[in-house]
């Protein structure tokens, strides 16, 4: 069995901020998760994971960036409106598997006309990354095939640039444009599951940090995936937003005005998990 894996889940703009706060707090307490043998990043977690894979300094910088006033970037601010939410709910209710759900959302995404161009969105994501090159550390970035609904992972061994992979992983259907890269069309990796923690199968010590804690009849929750890893013999610690954190995160996970509060909430919450994470990470 391989050693350590860090799974960073989906959660929008506020999820990126909260995850950066959790990781920054853990690092300040002496628990550096950038040493992971595998980092899995989905959507918000893809941004955070890409920074962490270059070393712990990137997370401190990302955390500080969350505290700055929103810049009004067209490629960053968005909202999932009530009509889109209803369509998502209908797709979930009428689907039996994550792939079927992904196909339905992929079709919605291809038929939509987001207010931001693909180039603008890519530029925004690229500006959040520490390098245009893939890190040496094993980083998996998830996305969902907009045609088949299947989960896909990008890494440094492929032909897709890091910025394209992360932009694909963050392509919330209807909100952001579908990403065309590597011969495929891609939507948000969090469509398959909020954490995609199953990708850490085979690793003995796993930490899952997931801004979205819930699942559905077709989407497996982070804790359910963690339970499967534990059943296979792994030691797993799962961190999701606690009651004190959910209020500052708010209802619109895509609202940059909530970034600072979400980041500070993550930093505060990290203290409650330091001992348990350290116990898993150091074996």
Backbone as a ProteinNet text record, in pm:
[ID]
protein_1_A
[PRIMARY]
XXXXXXXXXXXXXXXXXXXXXXXXXXXXXXXXXXXXXXXXXXXXXXXXXXXXXXXXXXXXXXXXXXXXXXXXXXXXXXXXXXXXXXXXXXXXXXXXXXXXXXXXXXXXXXXXXXXXXXXXXXXXXXXXXXXXXXXXXXXXXXXXXXXXXXXXXXXXXXXXXXXXXXXXXXXXXXXXXXXXXXXXXXXXXXXXXXXXXXXXXXXXXXXXXXXXXXXXXXXXXXXXXXXXXXXXXXXXXXXXXXXXXXXXXXXXXXXXXXXXXXXXXXXXXXXXXXXXXXXXXXX
[TERTIARY]
84.2	0	87.6	56.6	132	109.8	178.3	181.1	75.3	108.8	15.7	-54	-182.5	-260.6	-343	-349	-431.4	-537.3	-662.2	-774.8	-838.1	-846.7	-901.7	-1025.3	-1139.2	-1266.7	-1315.7	-1431.6	-1494.7	-1571	-1585.2	-1659.1	-1659.3	-1626.5	-1635.6	-1530.3	-1559.4	-1467.8	-1448.4	-1557.7	-1546	-1478.1	-1493.6	-1426	-1275.6	-1230.7	-1087.8	-1036.2	-1109.7	-1068.2	-1064.4	-1170.2	-1177.6	-1065.9	-1042.7	-935.6	-800.1	-778.4	-650.2	-633.8	-743.5	-737.6	-706.8	-772.1	-746	-598.4	-549.6	-412.4	-310	-338.9	-247.7	-240.4	-355.1	-357.8	-283.6	-303.2	-232.6	-81.5	-40.1	102.8	164	91.3	141.2	155.4	73.6	80.1	180.7	251.4	354.6	313.4	194.2	147	145.6	248.7	267.2	217.7	100.8	42.4	95.9	183.9	243.6	338.8	369.4	457.6	384.5	256.3	176.8	239.5	232.8	278.5	180.7	55.4	-47.7	-134.9	-161.7	-259.4	-367.6	-492.8	-607.9	-684.6	-705.6	-777.5	-895.6	-1011.5	-1133.1	-1187.1	-1203.7	-1262	-1183.4	-1243.5	-1168.8	-1042.8	-1054.7	-940.3	-830.3	-865.1	-762.5	-673.9	-734.9	-656.5	-565.6	-623.4	-547	-439.8	-475	-379.6	-263.6	-292.9	-186.2	-86.6	-134.9	-44.3	33.7	-35.1	29.3	135.9	115.1	209.1	346.3	352.9	480.7	546	478.6	536.4	445.2	469.7	379.6	371.9	474.8	472.3	356.9	321.5	212.9	79.4	59	-67.4	-74.9	36.1	36.1	4	60.6	32.8	-112.2	-164.4	-303.3	-397.4	-366.2	-449.4	-452.6	-338	-332.5	-411.6	-410.3	-485.7	-635.9	-680.6	-823.9	-871.3	-780.1	-815.9	-826.3	-776.3	-782.9	-925	-957.1	-1090.6	-1112.3	-1234.3	-1263.2	-1231.8	-1176.7	-1131.5	-1233.2	-1348	-1447.4	-1408.4	-1327.7	-1279.4	-1395.9	-1415.4	-1524.7	-1508.4	-1386.6	-1362.7	-1373	-1411.2	-1413.2	-1551.2	-1626.5	-1754.9	-1866.9	-1955.2	-2068.1	-2172.2	-2284.9	-2389.7	-2466.8	-2495.1	-2577.9	-2722.4	-2794.8	-2929.5	-3031.8	-3154.8	-3258.3	-3297.4	-3295.4	-3330	-3224.5	-3098.9	-2990.2	-2995.2	-3022.2	-3031.3	-3142.8	-3256	-3367.2	-3326.7	-3253	-3207.7	-3110.8	-3024.3	-2932	-3010.5	-3111.9	-3191.5	-3264.9	-3321.8	-3392	-3296	-3173.9	-3074.1	-3036.9	-3024.8	-2990.5	-3102.8	-3226.2	-3340.4	-3363.4	-3325.5	-3350.5	-3229.5	-3124.1	-3002.9	-2987.2	-2924.1	-2901.9	-2755.4	-2665.9	-2522.7	-2456.2	-2337.2	-2264.7	-2237.1	-2210	-2184.1	-2307.5	-2423.5	-2547.2	-2574.5	-2552.5	-2568.3	-2470.9	-2348.1	-2248.9	-2288.6	-2345.3	-2390.3	-2499.8	-2592.7	-2702.9	-2652.3	-2561.9	-2507.5	-2416.5	-2347.5	-2266.2	-2350	-2466.2	-2556.6	-2607.2	-2642.5	-2684.5	-2572.9	-2451.1	-2337.2	-2310.2	-2317.9	-2290.8	-2397.1	-2518.8	-2627.8	-2633.8	-2555.2	-2561.3	-2469	-2488.9	-2406.7	-2358.5	-2252.5	-2201.4	-2158.7	-2162.4	-2127.5	-1979.2	-1898.5	-1753.5	-1700.9	-1604.3	-1547.6	-1452.6	-1427.1	-1334.1	-1195.6	-1154.4	-1022.5	-1013.7	-1119.9	-1121	-1114.2	-1190.2	-1192.5	-1056.1	-994.2	-861.4	-759.5	-766.9	-673.5	-687.5	-812.1	-835.7	-773.8	-796.8	-743.7	-591.5	-535.4	-390.2	-324.6	-395	-341.6	-336.8	-407.2	-407.4	-300.8	-236.8	-141.5	1.1	85.5	222.4	315.5	275.7	361.3	275.2	315.9	243.4	276.1	382	424.9	366.1	350.1	304.5	412.4	373.5	472.2	529.5	643	702	622.3	562.6	483.9	363.1	319	207.9	76.4	29.8	-95.2	-193.4	-312	-421.5	-527.4	-564.9	-669.6	-788	-904.3	-1020.7	-1105.8	-1171.6	-1273.2	-1370.5	-1483.7	-1585	-1603.7	-1603.4	-1623.8	-1765.5	-1777	-1908.1	-1997	-1939.6	-2018.7	-2060.1	-1966.4	-1994.5	-2032	-1994.2	-2018.4	-1916.7	-1816.4	-1717.5	-1615.1	-1568.4	-1463.1	-1329.9	-1250.3	-1119.3	-1018.4	-894.3	-789.9	-678.3	-630.3	-514.3	-395	-275.6	-154.5	-38.1	80.8	196.6	240.2	190	230.5	152.4	47	-35.5	8.1	-76.2	-44.5	-119	-209.3	-289.9	-214.4	-206.3	-136.1	-205.2	-127.5	-181.9	-298.1	-282.9	-389.6	-517.3	-504.6	-623.6	-689	-607.2	-662.1	-738.1	-680.3	-745.8	-870	-863.2	-981.2	-1093.5	-1059.8	-1160.1	-1220.6	-1136.5	-1184.8	-1278.7	-1262.5	-1343.9	-1461.2	-1486.7	-1588.5	-1728.5	-1780.7	-1915.8	-2014.7	-2092.7	-2185.2	-2280.4	-2304.1	-2392.6	-2327.6	-2251.4	-2187	-2065.2	-1977.1	-1853.1	-1851.8	-1773.8	-1771.8	-1715.6	-1765.2	-1705.2	-1562.2	-1470.4	-1329.5	-1293.6	-1242.1	-1194.7	-1043.2	-996.6	-852.7	-821.6	-705.7	-662.6	-755.6	-828.6	-919.5	-1054.2	-1082.5	-1210.8	-1273.7	-1397.4	-1469.5	-1502.7	-1475.5	-1475.4	-1557.3	-1618.3	-1686.3	-1629.8	-1679.8	-1629.9	-1610.8	-1492.6	-1464.1	-1552.1	-1608	-1696.1	-1832.2	-1862.2	-1988.7	-1993.7	-1880.8	-1878.6	-1896.6	-1827.5	-1847.1	-1776.7	-1819.2	-1761.1	-1612.1	-1561.5	-1420.5	-1342.8	-1408.9	-1340.6	-1230.5	-1261.5	-1162.9	-1131.3	-1215.5	-1187.3	-1056.4	-1011.2	-886.8	-764.4	-783	-674.5	-669.4	-744.8	-743.3	-600.9	-560.2	-426.4	-326.7	-366.4	-279.5	-315.6	-214.7	-237.5	-284.6	-247.2	-283.7	-340.7	-465.8	-538	-603.9	-585.7	-659.1	-748.6	-875.6	-974.7	-1023.7	-1007.7	-1056.3	-1160.4	-1286.1	-1397.1	-1493	-1497	-1591.5	-1737.1	-1766.4	-1902.4	-1910.2	-1989	-1992.5	-2097.2	-2196.8	-2312.6	-2300.1	-2382.1	-2394.9	-2541.8	-2575.9	-2715.4	-2730.6	-2842.7	-2863.7	-2769.9	-2711.3	-2616.1	-2474.5	-2459.7	-2329	-2285.3	-2168.1	-2119.6	-2053.2	-2090.6	-2036.9	-1891.7	-1816.3	-1677.3	-1664.6	-1752.8	-1741.6	-1773.3	-1865.6	-1894.2	-1773.8	-1708.2	-1587.6	-1475.6	-1465.5	-1364	-1388.2	-1514.4	-1546.6	-1501	-1512.5	-1467.3	-1315.2	-1244.6	-1099.1	-1058.9	-1130	-1101.4	-1127	-1233.5	-1265.7	-1156.3	-1082.7	-973.5	-841.7	-845	-726.5	-656.1	-706.2	-641.5	-682	-593.7	-628.5	-670.6	-787.4	-844	-894.7	-865.7	-924.5	-998	-1124	-1206.8	-1236.6	-1215.4	-1249.4	-1352.2	-1467	-1569.8	-1606.4	-1672.3	-1705.9	-1790.4	-1751.3	-1830	-1940.2	-2019.1	-2134.4	-2092.8	-1981.1	-1935	-1885.1	-1847.9	-1792.3	-1899.4	-2009	-2109.3	-2169.8	-2186.3	-2244.2	-2153.7	-2025.3	-1940.2	-1922.8	-1927.8	-1919.6	-2041.2	-2158.8	-2279.8	-2339.6	-2441.2	-2514.8	-2459.4	-2394.4	-2340.1	-2190.2	-2151.8	-2010.8	-1926.4	-1990.4	-1917.6	-1902	-1933.5	-1930.2	-1793.8	-1712.7	-1581.8	-1589.8	-1703.8	-1717.4	-1711.7	-1730.4	-1727.4	-1590	-1495.7	-1366.6	-1296.8	-1284.3	-1207.5	-1267	-1398.7	-1464.9	-1446.5	-1456.1	-1439.3	-1296.6	-1199.3	-1059.3	-1031.4	-1079.5	-1058.3	-1128.4	-1246.3	-1318.2	-1239.6	-1179.2	-1096.8	-976.1	-911.9	-796.3	-835.7	-949.3	-995.3	-1031.3	-1096.8	-1139.9	-1022	-912.3	-798.9	-748.3	-758.7	-706.9	-774.9	-902.4	-977	-935.5	-859.7	-825.1	-676	-596.4	-451.1	-403.3	-449.2	-402.3	-440.9	-565.2	-610.8	-539.4	-521.1	-451.2	-306.4	-241.4	-102.4	-90.1	-186.1	-182.6	-191.1	-274.5	-285.8	-160.4	-114.6	-6.5	127.5	152.6	282.3	279.8	161.9	149.5	160.1
-119.7	0	124.5	220.4	345.5	426.6	539.3	608.6	717.6	844.1	952.7	1012.8	1044.8	1112	1222.9	1335.1	1448.6	1470.7	1472.5	1492.8	1627.5	1714	1848.1	1860.4	1884.6	1876.5	2005.2	1993.4	2104.5	2194.3	2322.3	2412.6	2556.8	2584.4	2720.2	2814.8	2943	3048.2	3039.4	3021.8	3013.5	2883.9	2779.8	2654.6	2668.2	2739.3	2766.8	2841.1	2943.1	3023.6	2940.8	2863.6	2781.8	2677.7	2610.1	2510.8	2575.4	2694.5	2761.9	2794.9	2832.3	2859.8	2735.2	2624.4	2498.2	2458.4	2458.9	2415	2510.5	2640.2	2739.1	2720.4	2697.8	2675.8	2549.1	2441.3	2316.5	2335.1	2404.7	2426.6	2508.9	2612.2	2695.7	2613.9	2510.9	2423.3	2310.3	2309.7	2209.7	2088.3	2091.5	1978.3	2021.6	1984.6	2026.5	1917.8	1939.3	1838	1845.4	1942.4	1950.7	1834.2	1756.2	1639.9	1517.4	1531.2	1417.1	1348.8	1216.4	1141.1	1155.9	1183.9	1209	1323	1417.4	1523	1511.6	1499.1	1493.5	1624.6	1696	1823.1	1826.3	1864.5	1877.1	2017.9	2087.8	2221.1	2315.6	2366.9	2451.4	2380.6	2252.3	2174.2	2162.2	2177.9	2174.9	2298.4	2413.6	2536.4	2523.5	2483.7	2471.2	2364.2	2251.3	2142.9	2180.4	2254.6	2296.4	2387.3	2471.7	2557.9	2477.5	2390	2312.6	2220.1	2170.6	2077	2139.2	2271.1	2340.4	2373.9	2338.6	2362.4	2443.3	2441.5	2506.5	2657.6	2721.1	2867.1	2913.7	2832.6	2869.8	2880.6	2802.7	2807.4	2932.6	2970.5	3094.2	3213.4	3215	3322.6	3319.4	3198.8	3187.4	3234.5	3197.9	3242.4	3395	3457.9	3604.3	3667.6	3606	3659.1	3655.8	3559.8	3551.4	3668.6	3727.3	3835.9	3970.4	3977.4	4102.2	4127.8	4256.2	4292.4	4233.9	4186.7	4134.9	4240.3	4193.9	4286.6	4308	4242.8	4258.6	4190.8	4088.6	4014.3	3941.5	3968.2	3903.1	3751.4	3705.8	3562.8	3494	3570.6	3511	3510.4	3618.3	3630.6	3566.2	3495.5	3431.9	3391.4	3346.6	3295.3	3186.8	3079.7	2973.3	3008.8	3057.3	3107.2	2998.3	3037.3	2939	2847.1	2899.5	2814.7	2706.2	2744.8	2647.7	2545.6	2590.6	2498.5	2397	2443.4	2352.7	2250.1	2294.5	2201.5	2098.7	2142.4	2049.6	1945	1992	1901.2	1799.4	1845.1	1754.1	1651.7	1696	1603.8	1497.4	1539.1	1443.4	1343.2	1392	1304.9	1204.1	1242.9	1155.8	1070.3	1077	1000.4	886.2	780.4	664.5	646.9	710.9	697.7	834.8	852	978.5	1009.4	906.1	930.1	983.3	927	974.9	1118.9	1149	1286.9	1379.5	1334.8	1414.5	1440.2	1340.1	1359.1	1463.8	1458.8	1554.9	1697.1	1711.6	1844.7	1890.2	1796.3	1831	1886.7	1826.2	1875.6	2015.4	2036.9	2171	2272	2231.7	2321.9	2358.5	2260.6	2288	2377.3	2372.1	2454.2	2593.9	2617.6	2745.9	2848.9	2974	3083.3	3167	3123.7	3199.2	3339.7	3431.2	3570.5	3596.3	3492.3	3504.1	3412.4	3458.8	3376.1	3272.6	3169.5	3066	3124.5	3219.2	3280.3	3362.6	3437.1	3515.7	3425.8	3319.2	3227.3	3162	3118.5	3056.8	3155.6	3278.8	3379.7	3397.9	3397.5	3411	3294.5	3173	3054.7	3053.1	3084.1	3083.9	3181.3	3292.1	3390.9	3343.3	3234.6	3178.8	3071.8	3029.8	2919.8	2972.5	2899.7	2947.1	2929.3	2845.6	2816.1	2764.8	2789.8	2730.6	2582.5	2536.3	2397.3	2310.2	2183.1	2088.3	2071	2052.5	2026.7	1886.1	1864.3	1730.9	1635.8	1691.5	1607.9	1550.5	1431.6	1363.9	1435.8	1513.1	1587.9	1534.4	1496.5	1457.6	1566.4	1616.6	1717.9	1653.2	1657.2	1588	1679.5	1618.7	1685.6	1578.5	1622.6	1529.4	1551.8	1443.4	1449.6	1499	1611.6	1673.2	1587.9	1495.8	1410.2	1279.4	1215.3	1084	1090.4	1198.2	1209.9	1137.2	1076.2	998.4	1088.8	1044.9	1117.2	1093.8	1200.9	1194	1263.3	1219.5	1287.9	1332.2	1453.8	1506.7	1502	1479.5	1490.2	1530	1534	1584.8	1494.5	1370.6	1278.5	1301	1382.1	1402.7	1523.5	1560.2	1670.8	1799.3	1794.5	1911.6	1998.3	2127.6	2221.8	2231.2	2264.6	2274	2373	2490.1	2590.6	2540.1	2464.5	2410	2302.9	2218.9	2113.7	2173.8	2273.4	2333.6	2411.4	2480.2	2551.2	2453.1	2337.9	2234.2	2184.6	2161	2110	2208	2337.4	2442.7	2488.3	2418.4	2462.4	2422.3	2496.4	2470.5	2481	2376.3	2378.9	2498.1	2558.5	2672.9	2803.7	2799.4	2919.8	2958.3	2860.5	2885.2	2805	2847.3	2776	2634.8	2547.1	2415.1	2435.5	2354.4	2368	2260.9	2304.3	2213	2200.3	2080.2	2057.7	1910	1881.3	1742.8	1655.9	1715.1	1637.8	1607.9	1666.2	1644.2	1774.3	1764.3	1878.2	1844.2	1939.3	1907.1	2003.6	1948.8	2030.4	1996.2	2063	2059.5	1917.9	1893.9	1763.7	1729.3	1832.6	1809.2	1755.6	1752.2	1695.3	1546	1479.1	1334.9	1303.6	1377.8	1371.5	1491.1	1534.4	1654.7	1644.4	1522.5	1506.9	1415.6	1316.6	1215.2	1145.2	1120.4	1058.6	914.7	853	715.4	705.8	820.2	820.5	800.7	808.7	781.6	635	551.8	407.9	353.2	273.2	216.4	292.2	409.5	487.7	458.2	447.7	403.5	511.4	637.1	748.3	860.1	895	987.1	1096.7	1220.3	1333.4	1390.4	1404.6	1458.3	1592.4	1698.1	1831.5	1871.2	1873.9	1886.3	1997.4	2109.1	2216.5	2174.7	2078.2	2026.8	1889.9	1881.4	1758.9	1659	1704.8	1620.2	1547	1443.4	1371.3	1362.5	1269.3	1249.1	1103.9	1071.5	932.5	889.7	985.5	950.1	999.2	1095.3	1152.4	1104.3	1041.9	985.5	1095	1103.9	1207	1176.4	1278.9	1256.2	1153.4	1158.3	1064.1	921.3	905.3	770.6	715.5	800.8	756.1	725.8	807.2	782.6	648.9	616.4	489.2	371.6	384.9	278.9	264.5	377	371.8	305	339.1	278.9	129	89.3	-53	-130.7	-59.2	-122.4	-116.8	-58.9	-59.7	72.5	180.3	310.7	380	465	556.5	687.6	737.3	852.9	956.1	1081.4	1193.1	1281.7	1313	1396.3	1528.3	1638.3	1770.5	1834.1	1870.6	1945	2067.3	2166.7	2286.6	2254.8	2310.3	2290.8	2396.2	2390.1	2480.9	2626.5	2657.4	2796	2846.9	2755.7	2792.5	2811.8	2738.4	2742.6	2881.4	2955.7	3090.1	3184.9	3198.3	3288.4	3244.9	3115.3	3070	3116.8	3113.8	3162.3	3063.1	3107.4	3019.6	3019	3127.8	3135.1	3108.1	2987.4	2949.5	3016	3086	3151.6	3301.5	3349.3	3492.8	3533.7	3611.8	3653.4	3739.1	3804.8	3887.2	3803.6	3671.7	3582.1	3518.8	3549.3	3482.1	3502.4	3628	3657.9	3588.9	3595.8	3533	3381.8	3322.3	3177.1	3135.8	3215.1	3183.5	3190.9	3297	3311.6	3199.5	3159.6	3050.4	2919.6	2896	2777.1	2777.6	2893.7	2905.2	2875.9	2931.1	2907.3	2760.7	2699.3	2559.9	2463.3	2500.5	2408.1	2360.5	2445.4	2409.9	2286.5	2268.1	2153.9	2022.4	2029.3	1908.6	1878	1968.2	1952.7	1819.2	1784.7	1662.4	1538.2	1532.9	1414.8	1401.8	1514.2	1510.3	1467.6	1522.8	1485.7	1336.8	1282	1140.2	1052	1093.7	1017.6	1036.3	1160.3	1193.9	1136.5	1132.5	1084.2	936	877.6	734.4	691.6
0	0	0	-87.7	-95.3	32.3	43.2	170.7	182.3	165.9	200.5	79.2	97.7	-6.4	56.7	-12.5	28.1	-78	-36.9	-128.4	-97.6	-198.6	-183.8	-271.7	-208.1	-278.5	-340.4	-405.5	-477.2	-380.4	-418.1	-330	-374	-499.3	-550.2	-494.2	-506.3	-460.3	-309.4	-237.1	-91.1	-48.1	-127.5	-97.3	-109.2	-213.6	-228	-106	-63.1	51.7	179.3	203.4	325	328.4	216.5	211.2	237.8	181.1	204.8	352.5	419.4	562.5	644.1	611	680.7	665.4	543.1	517.1	577.8	570.3	628.6	780	842.2	986.2	1026.2	951.1	980.8	966.5	860.6	838.7	951.4	996.2	1106.1	1234.3	1247.9	1366	1349	1236.2	1214.4	1135.2	1075.7	995	848.4	776.3	637.3	542.9	483.1	395.6	252.7	226.2	92.4	66.6	169.1	153.4	99.7	68.6	22.2	-98.6	-99.1	-215.9	-332.4	-301	-402.4	-354.9	-445.6	-420	-526.1	-481.3	-571.8	-556.2	-665.9	-659.6	-753.3	-699.7	-780.8	-766.5	-878.8	-881.1	-789.4	-683.5	-589.2	-543	-517.2	-472.9	-576.4	-703.8	-808.3	-799.5	-771.3	-754.7	-633.4	-521.7	-397.8	-411.6	-469.8	-486.8	-576.4	-683.4	-774.6	-704	-614.2	-539	-435	-364.3	-258.7	-314.5	-435.1	-495	-519.5	-522	-538.1	-403.7	-293.1	-161.7	-72.3	59.5	155.4	142.5	88.1	75.8	-12.7	-111.4	-201.7	-132.1	-25.5	46.7	132.7	196.5	273.5	185.3	66	-28.8	-74.7	-103.1	-146.5	-36.4	88.7	200.5	208	197.7	203.9	89.9	-25.9	-140.3	-115.4	-35.1	-5.5	79.9	155.3	246.7	176.5	53.2	-22.8	-70.9	-91.6	-140.7	-279.6	-310.7	-445.1	-550.9	-661.4	-765.3	-876.2	-868.1	-974.2	-1103.7	-1095.4	-1211.2	-1278.2	-1407.3	-1479.9	-1482.7	-1470.3	-1475.4	-1341.3	-1235	-1101.7	-1038.1	-1051.6	-982.5	-1063.8	-996.2	-1064.9	-962.7	-1014.3	-926.1	-999.5	-927.5	-982.8	-951.4	-1052.3	-1032.5	-1005.9	-967.5	-931.8	-1046.9	-1169.4	-1283.7	-1302.2	-1291.9	-1305.7	-1193.3	-1071.4	-958.1	-979.9	-1034	-1063	-1168.8	-1269	-1372.8	-1315.3	-1226.9	-1162	-1081.8	-1009.2	-926.6	-1013.4	-1124.3	-1214.8	-1273.3	-1307.4	-1362.3	-1260.1	-1133.9	-1027.8	-1006.2	-1004.8	-978.2	-1090.8	-1211.3	-1325.8	-1363	-1282.2	-1310.7	-1210.9	-1256.8	-1169.5	-1132.2	-1205.9	-1180.3	-1193.9	-1137.2	-1156.6	-1303.3	-1383.5	-1525.3	-1597.8	-1564.7	-1626.9	-1585.5	-1459.3	-1410.5	-1483.3	-1500.5	-1571.7	-1716.4	-1782.8	-1921.2	-1929.2	-1835.8	-1836.9	-1811.8	-1715.3	-1689	-1802.8	-1864.6	-1980.9	-2094.3	-2117.1	-2220.9	-2186.3	-2059.9	-2016.7	-2038	-2003.8	-2016.3	-2162	-2250.5	-2392.7	-2454.1	-2401.3	-2455.3	-2393.1	-2289.4	-2217.9	-2281.8	-2245.4	-2294.8	-2176.5	-2109.4	-1994.9	-2035	-1940.3	-1968.6	-1976.9	-1959.4	-1964.3	-2073.8	-2150	-2255.4	-2196.7	-2274.4	-2229.9	-2205.6	-2290.4	-2274.4	-2146.1	-2113.6	-1990.3	-1868	-1872.5	-1758.9	-1739.8	-1848.3	-1838.8	-1783.1	-1825.9	-1776.3	-1625.4	-1577.1	-1433.3	-1356.4	-1403.7	-1336	-1342.5	-1459.8	-1474.4	-1376.7	-1348.3	-1255.4	-1111.6	-1081.8	-946.5	-927	-1035.8	-1029.7	-1016.7	-944	-921.7	-1040.9	-1135.6	-1250.2	-1365	-1489.8	-1602	-1621.5	-1554.4	-1569.2	-1458.5	-1489	-1387.7	-1281.5	-1155.2	-1050.1	-1062.8	-999.3	-997.5	-908.8	-802.8	-712.3	-786.5	-744.6	-812.8	-783.8	-879.6	-869.9	-972.6	-925	-1014.1	-1011.1	-1127.3	-1140.5	-1210.7	-1147.5	-1203.3	-1291	-1386.4	-1467.2	-1515.1	-1564.6	-1614.5	-1763.7	-1839.6	-1983.8	-2011.5	-2081.1	-2104	-2193.9	-2268.9	-2358	-2292.2	-2223.2	-2165.1	-2017.2	-1949.1	-1805.8	-1720.5	-1783.1	-1709	-1641.1	-1526	-1455.2	-1525.5	-1532.7	-1597.7	-1507.8	-1512.9	-1437.7	-1532.2	-1507.9	-1577.9	-1483.1	-1538.6	-1459	-1549.4	-1492.3	-1565.2	-1680.1	-1684.7	-1790.6	-1919.8	-1915.2	-2033.4	-2115.2	-2210	-2301.3	-2267.1	-2169.2	-2134.6	-2034.4	-2063.9	-1977.2	-1841.8	-1739.3	-1604	-1598.5	-1660.1	-1655.1	-1720.9	-1830.1	-1896.1	-1809.4	-1746.1	-1660.5	-1542.6	-1476.7	-1361	-1403.4	-1517.5	-1567.2	-1597	-1654.2	-1680.5	-1549.8	-1449.8	-1322.1	-1254.3	-1284.5	-1222.6	-1309.4	-1419.2	-1514.7	-1467.8	-1370.8	-1319.6	-1435.2	-1461.4	-1574.8	-1569.8	-1684.5	-1703.9	-1657.9	-1547.9	-1495.1	-1576.7	-1602.4	-1675.6	-1804.9	-1904.9	-2032.9	-2020.7	-2104.8	-2121.4	-2170.5	-2122.5	-2160.6	-2263.2	-2375.6	-2479.5	-2466.8	-2440.1	-2422.1	-2440.2	-2497.4	-2511.5	-2591.1	-2683.8	-2767.4	-2705.6	-2585.9	-2520.6	-2476	-2429.5	-2373.6	-2229	-2136.8	-1994.8	-1912.2	-1806.1	-1706.3	-1568.4	-1469.1	-1331.5	-1275.8	-1216.6	-1158.7	-1040.6	-973.9	-861.3	-900.1	-1029.7	-1075.9	-1044.5	-1049.6	-1024.4	-876.4	-791.5	-647	-585.5	-465.5	-406.9	-376.8	-356.7	-320.9	-415.7	-474.6	-555.8	-475.6	-348.6	-259.3	-297	-377	-419.4	-498.6	-553	-630	-540.4	-409.8	-315.1	-274.4	-343.8	-314.4	-328	-231	-233.1	-148.4	-97.7	-9.9	135.2	220.1	356.6	451.2	423.1	511	424.8	450.1	362.3	444.9	401.9	458.7	349.7	380.7	287.6	342	263.3	301.3	197.6	239.5	144.8	185.9	112.4	143.7	132.2	44.6	26.5	93.4	199.2	279.3	234	161.2	131.9	-0.2	-14.5	-139.4	-176	-263.2	-304.6	-345.4	-406.3	-445.6	-558	-628.7	-734.9	-706	-615.8	-585.3	-446.9	-439.5	-313.9	-229.8	-104.6	-16	20.4	63	104.3	216.5	315.5	427.2	383.8	289.7	239.5	163.5	85.3	14.8	114	219.4	321.9	390.4	415	479	393	261.7	172.1	177.1	186.4	199	329.7	437	567.2	565.6	497.9	489	415.9	328.9	254.9	331.8	453	537.6	556.8	498.1	511.5	641.1	691.1	799.8	734	767.9	697.3	797.5	771	844.3	744.6	775	687.3	757.3	685	736.7	644	699.5	626.7	711	653.4	730.6	853.8	969.1	1090.3	1098.4	1202.8	1215.1	1215.4	1279.5	1286.7	1152.6	1064.4	934.1	828	839	732.5	713.6	821.7	808.8	732.3	766.2	687.9	542.3	516.2	377	298.4	360.3	295	197	127	36	-105.9	-146.1	-281.8	-277.4	-307.6	-299.9	-408	-501.6	-610.2	-587.5	-468.4	-438	-381	-456.6	-406	-280.4	-256.1	-136.6	-9.1	-22.9	92.9	116.3	28.4	36.4	170.4	212.1	332.6	455	467.5	582.4	579.7	460.9	449.1	482.8	437.3	466	615.9	679.8	824.5	901.6	853.8	919.1	907.1	791.3	773.6	865.3	875.5	964.1	1108.5	1151.8	1288.8	1310.4	1212.8	1227.4	1229.3	1164.7	1153.6	1289	1390.1	1522.1	1579.3	1544.7	1598	1533	1423	1348.7	1349.7	1404.7	1396.2	1453.1	1571.5	1636.4	1556.9	1510.4	1436.4	1302	1233.1	1103.5	1124	1225.8	1254.1	1283.7	1355.6	1390.1	1265.5	1170.6	1044.5	960.8	950.3	855.9	897.5	1027.3	1074.7	1109.6	1100.5	1120.5	1265.6
[MASK]
+++++++++++++++++++++++++++++++++++++++++++++++++++++++++++++++++++++++++++++++++++++++++++++++++++++++++++++++++++++++++++++++++++++++++++++++++++++++++++++++++++++++++++++++++++++++++++++++++++++++++++++++++++++++++++++++++++++++++++++++++++++++++++++++++++++++++++++++++++++++++++

